[in-house]
Amino acid sequence: MANKLSRRKVLSSFGLTGLGMLASQASVGGNQASPILKEPVLMQVFSSLSALKDSQSLKVGNYVQTSGYYKAGDGGHGTYLVRNSISGQEPDQGSIIPLRGGLVAELMNVSSLNYKLFGAIGDQKNDDGQQIKATHSYANAKGLPVINPNGEYWFRETNAIEVKTNTEWGQSVFHFDEKFNSREPRFKIVSNRP
C-alpha cells in the first residue's frame, strides 16, 4: 500500500529552505527593485545579518535569506543575492550588505520596504534617522513604497530625509531630539515631477 502524504507532511518536509524557495517565486508589480526569481533555487537561511556576515561558505550566485536583521523575527528579514562588490557602490547595510572576501549581499524580491530591513532599532539610543534615511533613499531610487505599520524610532542629528514614494506609517511613532533641530526639516516630501 502506497503511503499518502498529507498537506501537512509535505509542508513539513520542505522546511525553511523549501519555504524560502517558494517565497522566492513571488512576483512584484510596478517598478522592480531588483531581480525577481522565477525558478525554484536552493536558498541558505540565516537567523540574522550578523550570521550571514560570519558565513565562510558563501559564493557568488548564492541566494540567501535572513530571518531578521538583528535576530530572527525582528521584522528585518530579507532575501539577497551574493555577488562581487562593485567599485564605487557603497554598502548601505540594507540593500547592499558587505560580506567576507569582497562579496556583498544585494537585496532582492521586495515589493515594499520597512525601516527594520535597513537596521532601525528603536532602542532610544541609536539615531534611527540614519537607517530611515537609507530606506527612503533606496525606495526613491527604485520607486518602491515604504510600509512601516508600527514601531518607535528615535532621531538625533538626521535631517533632510527625502520621501518621493508612497509611504505608510500606520501607528509608527517618531521621537526627535530637539537640540539637533535646524532650519532643515527632518522629512522633505519631494515630487518626481517638476
C-alpha atoms as a PDB file:
ATOM      1  CA  MET A   1       0.000   0.000   0.000  1.00  0.00           C
ATOM      2  CA  ALA A   2       1.470   3.329  -1.057  1.00  0.00           C
ATOM      3  CA  ASN A   3       1.968   5.994   1.599  1.00  0.00           C
ATOM      4  CA  LYS A   4      -0.209   9.021   1.084  1.00  0.00           C
ATOM      5  CA  LEU A   5       1.311  12.351   2.015  1.00  0.00           C
ATOM      6  CA  SER A   6      -0.891  14.835   3.751  1.00  0.00           C
ATOM      7  CA  ARG A   7      -0.527  18.540   3.024  1.00  0.00           C
ATOM      8  CA  ARG A   8       0.991  18.985   6.499  1.00  0.00           C
ATOM      9  CA  LYS A   9       3.637  16.306   5.846  1.00  0.00           C
ATOM     10  CA  VAL A  10       4.548  17.846   2.501  1.00  0.00           C
ATOM     11  CA  LEU A  11       4.926  21.315   4.036  1.00  0.00           C
ATOM     12  CA  SER A  12       6.937  19.994   6.976  1.00  0.00           C
ATOM     13  CA  SER A  13       9.269  18.159   4.606  1.00  0.00           C
ATOM     14  CA  PHE A  14      10.056  21.427   2.833  1.00  0.00           C
ATOM     15  CA  GLY A  15      11.498  23.010   5.982  1.00  0.00           C
ATOM     16  CA  LEU A  16      12.869  26.553   5.973  1.00  0.00           C
ATOM     17  CA  THR A  17      14.880  26.062   2.796  1.00  0.00           C
ATOM     18  CA  GLY A  18      11.858  24.859   0.881  1.00  0.00           C
ATOM     19  CA  LEU A  19       9.742  27.692   2.159  1.00  0.00           C
ATOM     20  CA  GLY A  20      12.499  30.046   1.058  1.00  0.00           C
ATOM     21  CA  MET A  21      12.308  28.534  -2.412  1.00  0.00           C
ATOM     22  CA  LEU A  22       8.559  29.025  -2.510  1.00  0.00           C
ATOM     23  CA  ALA A  23       8.789  32.581  -1.202  1.00  0.00           C
ATOM     24  CA  SER A  24      11.418  33.398  -3.777  1.00  0.00           C
ATOM     25  CA  GLN A  25       8.920  32.837  -6.570  1.00  0.00           C
ATOM     26  CA  ALA A  26       6.758  35.804  -5.584  1.00  0.00           C
ATOM     27  CA  SER A  27       6.340  38.350  -8.331  1.00  0.00           C
ATOM     28  CA  VAL A  28       6.293  42.092  -7.940  1.00  0.00           C
ATOM     29  CA  GLY A  29       4.201  44.556  -9.885  1.00  0.00           C
ATOM     30  CA  GLY A  30       5.298  48.001 -10.978  1.00  0.00           C
ATOM     31  CA  ASN A  31       8.906  49.071 -10.659  1.00  0.00           C
ATOM     32  CA  GLN A  32      11.149  46.241  -9.601  1.00  0.00           C
ATOM     33  CA  ALA A  33      13.816  46.906  -7.003  1.00  0.00           C
ATOM     34  CA  SER A  34      15.985  44.007  -8.013  1.00  0.00           C
ATOM     35  CA  PRO A  35      15.933  40.710  -9.896  1.00  0.00           C
ATOM     36  CA  ILE A  36      12.913  38.511  -9.242  1.00  0.00           C
ATOM     37  CA  LEU A  37      13.471  34.781  -9.015  1.00  0.00           C
ATOM     38  CA  LYS A  38      11.320  32.854 -11.448  1.00  0.00           C
ATOM     39  CA  GLU A  39      12.753  29.377 -10.861  1.00  0.00           C
ATOM     40  CA  PRO A  40      12.974  27.449  -7.582  1.00  0.00           C
ATOM     41  CA  VAL A  41      16.501  27.624  -6.166  1.00  0.00           C
ATOM     42  CA  LEU A  42      18.280  26.230  -3.152  1.00  0.00           C
ATOM     43  CA  MET A  43      18.476  29.020  -0.625  1.00  0.00           C
ATOM     44  CA  GLN A  44      20.501  29.210   2.580  1.00  0.00           C
ATOM     45  CA  VAL A  45      18.667  30.685   5.565  1.00  0.00           C
ATOM     46  CA  PHE A  46      20.423  32.679   8.296  1.00  0.00           C
ATOM     47  CA  SER A  47      18.932  33.892  11.572  1.00  0.00           C
ATOM     48  CA  SER A  48      20.323  37.435  11.194  1.00  0.00           C
ATOM     49  CA  LEU A  49      22.622  39.630   9.145  1.00  0.00           C
ATOM     50  CA  SER A  50      25.487  39.013  11.567  1.00  0.00           C
ATOM     51  CA  ALA A  51      25.124  35.253  10.972  1.00  0.00           C
ATOM     52  CA  LEU A  52      25.137  35.921   7.221  1.00  0.00           C
ATOM     53  CA  LYS A  53      28.248  38.112   7.503  1.00  0.00           C
ATOM     54  CA  ASP A  54      30.033  35.427   9.568  1.00  0.00           C
ATOM     55  CA  SER A  55      29.425  32.710   6.974  1.00  0.00           C
ATOM     56  CA  GLN A  56      32.536  31.414   5.247  1.00  0.00           C
ATOM     57  CA  SER A  57      30.704  29.208   2.763  1.00  0.00           C
ATOM     58  CA  LEU A  58      29.107  31.870   0.551  1.00  0.00           C
ATOM     59  CA  LYS A  59      29.879  32.046  -3.145  1.00  0.00           C
ATOM     60  CA  VAL A  60      28.906  34.384  -5.969  1.00  0.00           C
ATOM     61  CA  GLY A  61      25.438  33.462  -7.190  1.00  0.00           C
ATOM     62  CA  ASN A  62      24.164  32.067  -3.854  1.00  0.00           C
ATOM     63  CA  TYR A  63      20.677  33.116  -2.802  1.00  0.00           C
ATOM     64  CA  VAL A  64      20.259  33.685   0.923  1.00  0.00           C
ATOM     65  CA  GLN A  65      17.513  34.694   3.315  1.00  0.00           C
ATOM     66  CA  THR A  66      17.694  36.210   6.754  1.00  0.00           C
ATOM     67  CA  SER A  67      15.003  35.624   9.365  1.00  0.00           C
ATOM     68  CA  GLY A  68      15.668  39.060  10.870  1.00  0.00           C
ATOM     69  CA  TYR A  69      18.123  41.943  10.886  1.00  0.00           C
ATOM     70  CA  TYR A  70      19.492  41.609  14.428  1.00  0.00           C
ATOM     71  CA  LYS A  71      17.649  38.438  15.440  1.00  0.00           C
ATOM     72  CA  ALA A  72      15.042  36.131  13.950  1.00  0.00           C
ATOM     73  CA  GLY A  73      11.551  37.606  13.905  1.00  0.00           C
ATOM     74  CA  ASP A  74      12.529  41.261  14.449  1.00  0.00           C
ATOM     75  CA  GLY A  75      10.874  42.378  11.176  1.00  0.00           C
ATOM     76  CA  GLY A  76      14.125  42.950   9.271  1.00  0.00           C
ATOM     77  CA  HIS A  77      14.099  39.729   7.228  1.00  0.00           C
ATOM     78  CA  GLY A  78      15.171  39.809   3.591  1.00  0.00           C
ATOM     79  CA  THR A  79      16.222  37.840   0.527  1.00  0.00           C
ATOM     80  CA  TYR A  80      19.614  38.534  -1.044  1.00  0.00           C
ATOM     81  CA  LEU A  81      21.816  37.561  -3.983  1.00  0.00           C
ATOM     82  CA  VAL A  82      25.522  37.116  -3.185  1.00  0.00           C
ATOM     83  CA  ARG A  83      27.758  38.821  -5.745  1.00  0.00           C
ATOM     84  CA  ASN A  84      31.132  40.540  -6.050  1.00  0.00           C
ATOM     85  CA  SER A  85      31.247  44.095  -4.767  1.00  0.00           C
ATOM     86  CA  ILE A  86      31.212  46.822  -7.410  1.00  0.00           C
ATOM     87  CA  SER A  87      33.725  49.651  -7.180  1.00  0.00           C
ATOM     88  CA  GLY A  88      32.013  52.886  -6.173  1.00  0.00           C
ATOM     89  CA  GLN A  89      28.904  51.174  -4.805  1.00  0.00           C
ATOM     90  CA  GLU A  90      28.942  51.701  -1.052  1.00  0.00           C
ATOM     91  CA  PRO A  91      27.171  49.184   1.195  1.00  0.00           C
ATOM     92  CA  ASP A  92      24.207  50.847   2.931  1.00  0.00           C
ATOM     93  CA  GLN A  93      23.587  47.992   5.395  1.00  0.00           C
ATOM     94  CA  GLY A  94      20.139  47.457   3.889  1.00  0.00           C
ATOM     95  CA  SER A  95      20.158  46.927   0.143  1.00  0.00           C
ATOM     96  CA  ILE A  96      23.889  46.147  -0.091  1.00  0.00           C
ATOM     97  CA  ILE A  97      25.416  44.178   2.800  1.00  0.00           C
ATOM     98  CA  PRO A  98      29.211  43.717   2.943  1.00  0.00           C
ATOM     99  CA  LEU A  99      30.356  40.109   3.364  1.00  0.00           C
ATOM    100  CA  ARG A 100      33.692  38.313   3.731  1.00  0.00           C
ATOM    101  CA  GLY A 101      36.119  38.049   0.831  1.00  0.00           C
ATOM    102  CA  GLY A 102      34.993  41.134  -1.078  1.00  0.00           C
ATOM    103  CA  LEU A 103      31.477  39.803  -1.563  1.00  0.00           C
ATOM    104  CA  VAL A 104      28.206  41.620  -0.937  1.00  0.00           C
ATOM    105  CA  ALA A 105      24.616  40.513  -0.467  1.00  0.00           C
ATOM    106  CA  GLU A 106      22.210  42.502  -2.666  1.00  0.00           C
ATOM    107  CA  LEU A 107      18.584  42.848  -1.568  1.00  0.00           C
ATOM    108  CA  MET A 108      16.082  41.295  -3.969  1.00  0.00           C
ATOM    109  CA  ASN A 109      12.451  40.161  -4.256  1.00  0.00           C
ATOM    110  CA  VAL A 110      10.988  43.185  -2.481  1.00  0.00           C
ATOM    111  CA  SER A 111       7.752  44.961  -3.346  1.00  0.00           C
ATOM    112  CA  SER A 112       7.905  47.365  -0.374  1.00  0.00           C
ATOM    113  CA  LEU A 113      10.371  48.364   2.326  1.00  0.00           C
ATOM    114  CA  ASN A 114      10.275  48.885   6.079  1.00  0.00           C
ATOM    115  CA  TYR A 115      12.751  50.578   8.418  1.00  0.00           C
ATOM    116  CA  LYS A 116      13.787  47.391  10.198  1.00  0.00           C
ATOM    117  CA  LEU A 117      15.027  45.946   6.886  1.00  0.00           C
ATOM    118  CA  PHE A 118      17.682  48.693   6.921  1.00  0.00           C
ATOM    119  CA  GLY A 119      18.556  48.228  10.607  1.00  0.00           C
ATOM    120  CA  ALA A 120      16.411  50.739  12.537  1.00  0.00           C
ATOM    121  CA  ILE A 121      16.450  49.543  16.148  1.00  0.00           C
ATOM    122  CA  GLY A 122      14.102  51.750  18.158  1.00  0.00           C
ATOM    123  CA  ASP A 123      16.187  51.361  21.330  1.00  0.00           C
ATOM    124  CA  GLN A 124      16.194  55.070  22.368  1.00  0.00           C
ATOM    125  CA  LYS A 125      19.991  55.227  21.815  1.00  0.00           C
ATOM    126  CA  ASN A 126      20.505  54.697  18.091  1.00  0.00           C
ATOM    127  CA  ASP A 127      19.860  57.560  15.656  1.00  0.00           C
ATOM    128  CA  ASP A 128      17.249  55.580  13.720  1.00  0.00           C
ATOM    129  CA  GLY A 129      17.049  58.510  11.319  1.00  0.00           C
ATOM    130  CA  GLN A 130      20.171  57.181   9.579  1.00  0.00           C
ATOM    131  CA  GLN A 131      18.507  53.864   8.747  1.00  0.00           C
ATOM    132  CA  ILE A 132      15.231  55.594   7.885  1.00  0.00           C
ATOM    133  CA  LYS A 133      17.102  57.914   5.503  1.00  0.00           C
ATOM    134  CA  ALA A 134      18.814  54.904   3.857  1.00  0.00           C
ATOM    135  CA  THR A 135      15.419  53.187   3.486  1.00  0.00           C
ATOM    136  CA  HIS A 136      13.859  56.186   1.740  1.00  0.00           C
ATOM    137  CA  SER A 137      16.956  56.735  -0.416  1.00  0.00           C
ATOM    138  CA  TYR A 138      16.706  53.176  -1.740  1.00  0.00           C
ATOM    139  CA  ALA A 139      12.914  53.416  -2.089  1.00  0.00           C
ATOM    140  CA  ASN A 140      13.267  56.663  -4.062  1.00  0.00           C
ATOM    141  CA  ALA A 141      15.877  55.161  -6.384  1.00  0.00           C
ATOM    142  CA  LYS A 142      13.813  52.024  -7.067  1.00  0.00           C
ATOM    143  CA  GLY A 143      10.294  53.523  -6.976  1.00  0.00           C
ATOM    144  CA  LEU A 144       9.223  51.329  -4.057  1.00  0.00           C
ATOM    145  CA  PRO A 145       6.702  52.201  -1.344  1.00  0.00           C
ATOM    146  CA  VAL A 146       7.748  52.301   2.308  1.00  0.00           C
ATOM    147  CA  ILE A 147       5.242  50.494   4.507  1.00  0.00           C
ATOM    148  CA  ASN A 148       6.124  50.702   8.181  1.00  0.00           C
ATOM    149  CA  PRO A 149       2.921  49.989  10.112  1.00  0.00           C
ATOM    150  CA  ASN A 150       4.317  50.330  13.655  1.00  0.00           C
ATOM    151  CA  GLY A 151       7.360  50.833  15.851  1.00  0.00           C
ATOM    152  CA  GLU A 152       9.007  53.641  17.821  1.00  0.00           C
ATOM    153  CA  TYR A 153      12.020  55.380  16.318  1.00  0.00           C
ATOM    154  CA  TRP A 154      14.417  57.963  17.746  1.00  0.00           C
ATOM    155  CA  PHE A 155      16.031  60.735  15.694  1.00  0.00           C
ATOM    156  CA  ARG A 156      19.149  62.585  16.797  1.00  0.00           C
ATOM    157  CA  GLU A 157      21.031  64.504  14.110  1.00  0.00           C
ATOM    158  CA  THR A 158      19.488  63.104  10.921  1.00  0.00           C
ATOM    159  CA  ASN A 159      17.652  65.666   8.791  1.00  0.00           C
ATOM    160  CA  ALA A 160      16.531  66.111   5.180  1.00  0.00           C
ATOM    161  CA  ILE A 161      15.094  62.633   4.628  1.00  0.00           C
ATOM    162  CA  GLU A 162      13.635  62.837   1.118  1.00  0.00           C
ATOM    163  CA  VAL A 163      10.344  60.999   0.630  1.00  0.00           C
ATOM    164  CA  LYS A 164       9.451  60.550  -3.061  1.00  0.00           C
ATOM    165  CA  THR A 165       7.398  57.343  -2.965  1.00  0.00           C
ATOM    166  CA  ASN A 166       4.194  56.276  -1.261  1.00  0.00           C
ATOM    167  CA  THR A 167       4.800  55.957   2.459  1.00  0.00           C
ATOM    168  CA  GLU A 168       2.520  54.412   5.060  1.00  0.00           C
ATOM    169  CA  TRP A 169       3.465  54.988   8.690  1.00  0.00           C
ATOM    170  CA  GLY A 170       0.374  53.462  10.315  1.00  0.00           C
ATOM    171  CA  GLN A 171       0.945  53.526  14.100  1.00  0.00           C
ATOM    172  CA  SER A 172       4.677  54.374  13.893  1.00  0.00           C
ATOM    173  CA  VAL A 173       5.902  56.881  16.497  1.00  0.00           C
ATOM    174  CA  PHE A 174       8.842  59.243  15.902  1.00  0.00           C
ATOM    175  CA  HIS A 175      10.815  60.892  18.726  1.00  0.00           C
ATOM    176  CA  PHE A 176      13.024  63.876  17.819  1.00  0.00           C
ATOM    177  CA  ASP A 177      15.926  65.162  19.906  1.00  0.00           C
ATOM    178  CA  GLU A 178      15.149  68.873  19.645  1.00  0.00           C
ATOM    179  CA  LYS A 179      18.657  70.035  20.477  1.00  0.00           C
ATOM    180  CA  PHE A 180      19.572  68.975  16.925  1.00  0.00           C
ATOM    181  CA  ASN A 181      16.720  70.885  15.262  1.00  0.00           C
ATOM    182  CA  SER A 182      17.759  73.210  12.453  1.00  0.00           C
ATOM    183  CA  ARG A 183      16.191  75.061   9.550  1.00  0.00           C
ATOM    184  CA  GLU A 184      16.442  71.796   7.622  1.00  0.00           C
ATOM    185  CA  PRO A 185      13.271  69.707   8.092  1.00  0.00           C
ATOM    186  CA  ARG A 186      13.503  66.114   9.283  1.00  0.00           C
ATOM    187  CA  PHE A 187      11.424  64.877   6.305  1.00  0.00           C
ATOM    188  CA  LYS A 188      11.160  66.511   2.876  1.00  0.00           C
ATOM    189  CA  ILE A 189       8.259  65.393   0.713  1.00  0.00           C
ATOM    190  CA  VAL A 190       9.559  65.695  -2.850  1.00  0.00           C
ATOM    191  CA  SER A 191       7.829  65.069  -6.159  1.00  0.00           C
ATOM    192  CA  ASN A 192       9.459  63.219  -9.022  1.00  0.00           C
ATOM    193  CA  ARG A 193       7.749  65.661 -11.358  1.00  0.00           C
ATOM    194  CA  PRO A 194       8.878  69.269 -11.876  1.00  0.00           C
END
